[in-house]
Every structure is written in C-alpha cells, then in structure tokens.
Amino acid sequence: MEIQKPSRRRRHHPEAFKQAVIEACCEPGASVAGIALANGVNANQVRRWMRERGIEP
C-alpha cells in the first residue's frame, strides 16, 4: 500500500491584490515584511512583485 502525499498547489493572487499590497509597501515607514505577513504572503514574494514592476523594495 502506497500513501500519497497531498499535492501542493501554487496560489494565484489577482493583480488587484498584488497592486494593493505593493502600494501599501510604498508608503513611508512601511515594512514589507509586516505588510506581507498581514496579508498572508511571503515577504520575498512581495519583493519579487515589486521588482517585476520596476519598484525597488
């Protein structure tokens, strides 16, 4: 008998969600890590979204 592990699926976030998170990160004094945590996203993912849009994290 072989036990199968549940497959991990990648989450896909809507563009509007990504843009809202990025805008929050661009506020003066904002913490990318804190905003990411509050939105249930990894901070590295948010930084990648920012780089893809030409915004320096």
Short mmCIF file of N, CA and C in Angstrom, two decimals:
data_model
loop_
_atom_site.label_atom_id
_atom_site.label_comp_id
_atom_site.label_asym_id
_atom_site.label_seq_id
_atom_site.Cartn_x
_atom_site.Cartn_y
_atom_site.Cartn_z
N MET A 1 0.85 -1.17 0.00
CA MET A 1 0.00 0.00 0.00
C MET A 1 0.90 1.24 0.00
N GLU A 2 0.62 2.15 -0.91
CA GLU A 2 1.41 3.37 -1.03
C GLU A 2 0.58 4.55 -0.54
N ILE A 3 1.17 5.34 0.33
CA ILE A 3 0.48 6.51 0.86
C ILE A 3 0.88 7.71 0.01
N GLN A 4 -0.12 8.40 -0.51
CA GLN A 4 0.16 9.57 -1.34
C GLN A 4 0.09 10.83 -0.51
N LYS A 5 1.04 11.69 -0.71
CA LYS A 5 1.03 12.99 -0.05
C LYS A 5 0.10 13.91 -0.82
N PRO A 6 -0.57 14.80 -0.12
CA PRO A 6 -1.39 15.77 -0.86
C PRO A 6 -0.48 16.69 -1.68
N SER A 7 -0.87 16.95 -2.90
CA SER A 7 -0.04 17.80 -3.76
C SER A 7 -0.18 19.26 -3.34
N ARG A 8 0.92 19.97 -3.42
CA ARG A 8 0.90 21.39 -3.08
C ARG A 8 0.55 22.16 -4.34
N ARG A 9 -0.35 23.10 -4.20
CA ARG A 9 -0.76 23.90 -5.34
C ARG A 9 -0.25 25.32 -5.15
N ARG A 10 0.18 25.90 -6.22
CA ARG A 10 0.62 27.29 -6.16
C ARG A 10 -0.60 28.18 -6.05
N ARG A 11 -0.46 29.20 -5.22
CA ARG A 11 -1.55 30.15 -5.10
C ARG A 11 -1.40 31.22 -6.17
N HIS A 12 -2.50 31.62 -6.72
CA HIS A 12 -2.51 32.68 -7.72
C HIS A 12 -3.28 33.86 -7.13
N HIS A 13 -2.60 34.99 -7.06
CA HIS A 13 -3.21 36.18 -6.48
C HIS A 13 -3.66 37.11 -7.61
N PRO A 14 -4.84 37.68 -7.48
CA PRO A 14 -5.31 38.62 -8.50
C PRO A 14 -4.40 39.85 -8.58
N GLU A 15 -4.33 40.44 -9.76
CA GLU A 15 -3.50 41.63 -9.95
C GLU A 15 -3.90 42.75 -9.00
N ALA A 16 -5.19 42.90 -8.74
CA ALA A 16 -5.66 43.96 -7.85
C ALA A 16 -5.10 43.76 -6.44
N PHE A 17 -5.03 42.52 -5.98
CA PHE A 17 -4.47 42.21 -4.67
C PHE A 17 -2.99 42.56 -4.64
N LYS A 18 -2.25 42.14 -5.67
CA LYS A 18 -0.82 42.43 -5.74
C LYS A 18 -0.58 43.93 -5.71
N GLN A 19 -1.35 44.67 -6.50
CA GLN A 19 -1.18 46.12 -6.58
C GLN A 19 -1.47 46.78 -5.23
N ALA A 20 -2.49 46.32 -4.53
CA ALA A 20 -2.83 46.89 -3.23
C ALA A 20 -1.71 46.64 -2.22
N VAL A 21 -1.13 45.45 -2.23
CA VAL A 21 -0.03 45.13 -1.32
C VAL A 21 1.19 45.98 -1.65
N ILE A 22 1.49 46.12 -2.92
CA ILE A 22 2.65 46.92 -3.34
C ILE A 22 2.46 48.38 -2.94
N GLU A 23 1.26 48.92 -3.16
CA GLU A 23 1.00 50.31 -2.79
C GLU A 23 1.17 50.51 -1.29
N ALA A 24 0.73 49.55 -0.50
CA ALA A 24 0.89 49.65 0.95
C ALA A 24 2.37 49.64 1.33
N CYS A 25 3.16 48.88 0.60
CA CYS A 25 4.60 48.80 0.88
C CYS A 25 5.33 50.08 0.51
N CYS A 26 4.77 50.86 -0.40
CA CYS A 26 5.41 52.09 -0.86
C CYS A 26 5.15 53.28 0.05
N GLU A 27 4.29 53.10 1.04
CA GLU A 27 4.02 54.18 1.99
C GLU A 27 5.26 54.44 2.84
N PRO A 28 5.53 55.69 3.20
CA PRO A 28 6.70 55.99 4.05
C PRO A 28 6.63 55.25 5.38
N GLY A 29 7.72 54.62 5.74
CA GLY A 29 7.80 53.90 7.01
C GLY A 29 7.18 52.52 7.00
N ALA A 30 6.69 52.08 5.84
CA ALA A 30 6.04 50.77 5.75
C ALA A 30 7.07 49.66 5.75
N SER A 31 6.71 48.55 6.37
CA SER A 31 7.56 47.36 6.43
C SER A 31 7.02 46.32 5.46
N VAL A 32 7.83 45.95 4.48
CA VAL A 32 7.41 44.94 3.50
C VAL A 32 7.07 43.64 4.23
N ALA A 33 7.91 43.26 5.17
CA ALA A 33 7.68 42.02 5.91
C ALA A 33 6.37 42.07 6.69
N GLY A 34 6.11 43.19 7.35
CA GLY A 34 4.89 43.33 8.14
C GLY A 34 3.64 43.31 7.28
N ILE A 35 3.68 44.00 6.16
CA ILE A 35 2.53 44.04 5.25
C ILE A 35 2.30 42.67 4.64
N ALA A 36 3.38 42.00 4.27
CA ALA A 36 3.26 40.66 3.70
C ALA A 36 2.62 39.71 4.71
N LEU A 37 3.10 39.76 5.94
CA LEU A 37 2.56 38.89 6.99
C LEU A 37 1.08 39.16 7.22
N ALA A 38 0.71 40.43 7.24
CA ALA A 38 -0.69 40.79 7.47
C ALA A 38 -1.60 40.31 6.35
N ASN A 39 -1.03 40.13 5.16
CA ASN A 39 -1.83 39.70 4.01
C ASN A 39 -1.65 38.23 3.66
N GLY A 40 -0.91 37.50 4.50
CA GLY A 40 -0.75 36.06 4.29
C GLY A 40 0.13 35.69 3.11
N VAL A 41 1.11 36.56 2.82
CA VAL A 41 2.01 36.33 1.69
C VAL A 41 3.44 36.38 2.22
N ASN A 42 4.33 35.63 1.60
CA ASN A 42 5.73 35.66 1.98
C ASN A 42 6.35 36.99 1.54
N ALA A 43 7.20 37.57 2.38
CA ALA A 43 7.83 38.86 2.07
C ALA A 43 8.65 38.79 0.80
N ASN A 44 9.31 37.66 0.56
CA ASN A 44 10.10 37.52 -0.67
C ASN A 44 9.21 37.58 -1.91
N GLN A 45 8.00 37.07 -1.81
CA GLN A 45 7.07 37.12 -2.93
C GLN A 45 6.68 38.56 -3.23
N VAL A 46 6.43 39.34 -2.17
CA VAL A 46 6.06 40.74 -2.36
C VAL A 46 7.23 41.50 -3.00
N ARG A 47 8.43 41.24 -2.52
CA ARG A 47 9.61 41.90 -3.11
C ARG A 47 9.76 41.53 -4.58
N ARG A 48 9.46 40.30 -4.95
CA ARG A 48 9.52 39.88 -6.36
C ARG A 48 8.50 40.65 -7.19
N TRP A 49 7.26 40.77 -6.67
CA TRP A 49 6.24 41.53 -7.38
C TRP A 49 6.70 42.96 -7.61
N MET A 50 7.36 43.54 -6.61
CA MET A 50 7.84 44.92 -6.72
C MET A 50 8.93 45.02 -7.79
N ARG A 51 9.89 44.10 -7.76
CA ARG A 51 10.97 44.12 -8.76
C ARG A 51 10.42 43.95 -10.17
N GLU A 52 9.42 43.09 -10.33
CA GLU A 52 8.83 42.85 -11.65
C GLU A 52 8.18 44.11 -12.21
N ARG A 53 7.80 45.03 -11.33
CA ARG A 53 7.17 46.28 -11.74
C ARG A 53 8.15 47.45 -11.75
N GLY A 54 9.43 47.14 -11.52
CA GLY A 54 10.46 48.18 -11.55
C GLY A 54 10.50 49.04 -10.31
N ILE A 55 9.97 48.53 -9.20
CA ILE A 55 9.97 49.26 -7.93
C ILE A 55 11.03 48.63 -7.04
N GLU A 56 11.90 49.46 -6.49
CA GLU A 56 12.96 48.96 -5.62
C GLU A 56 12.37 48.68 -4.23
N PRO A 57 12.47 47.43 -3.74
CA PRO A 57 11.92 47.11 -2.42
C PRO A 57 12.67 47.79 -1.29
#
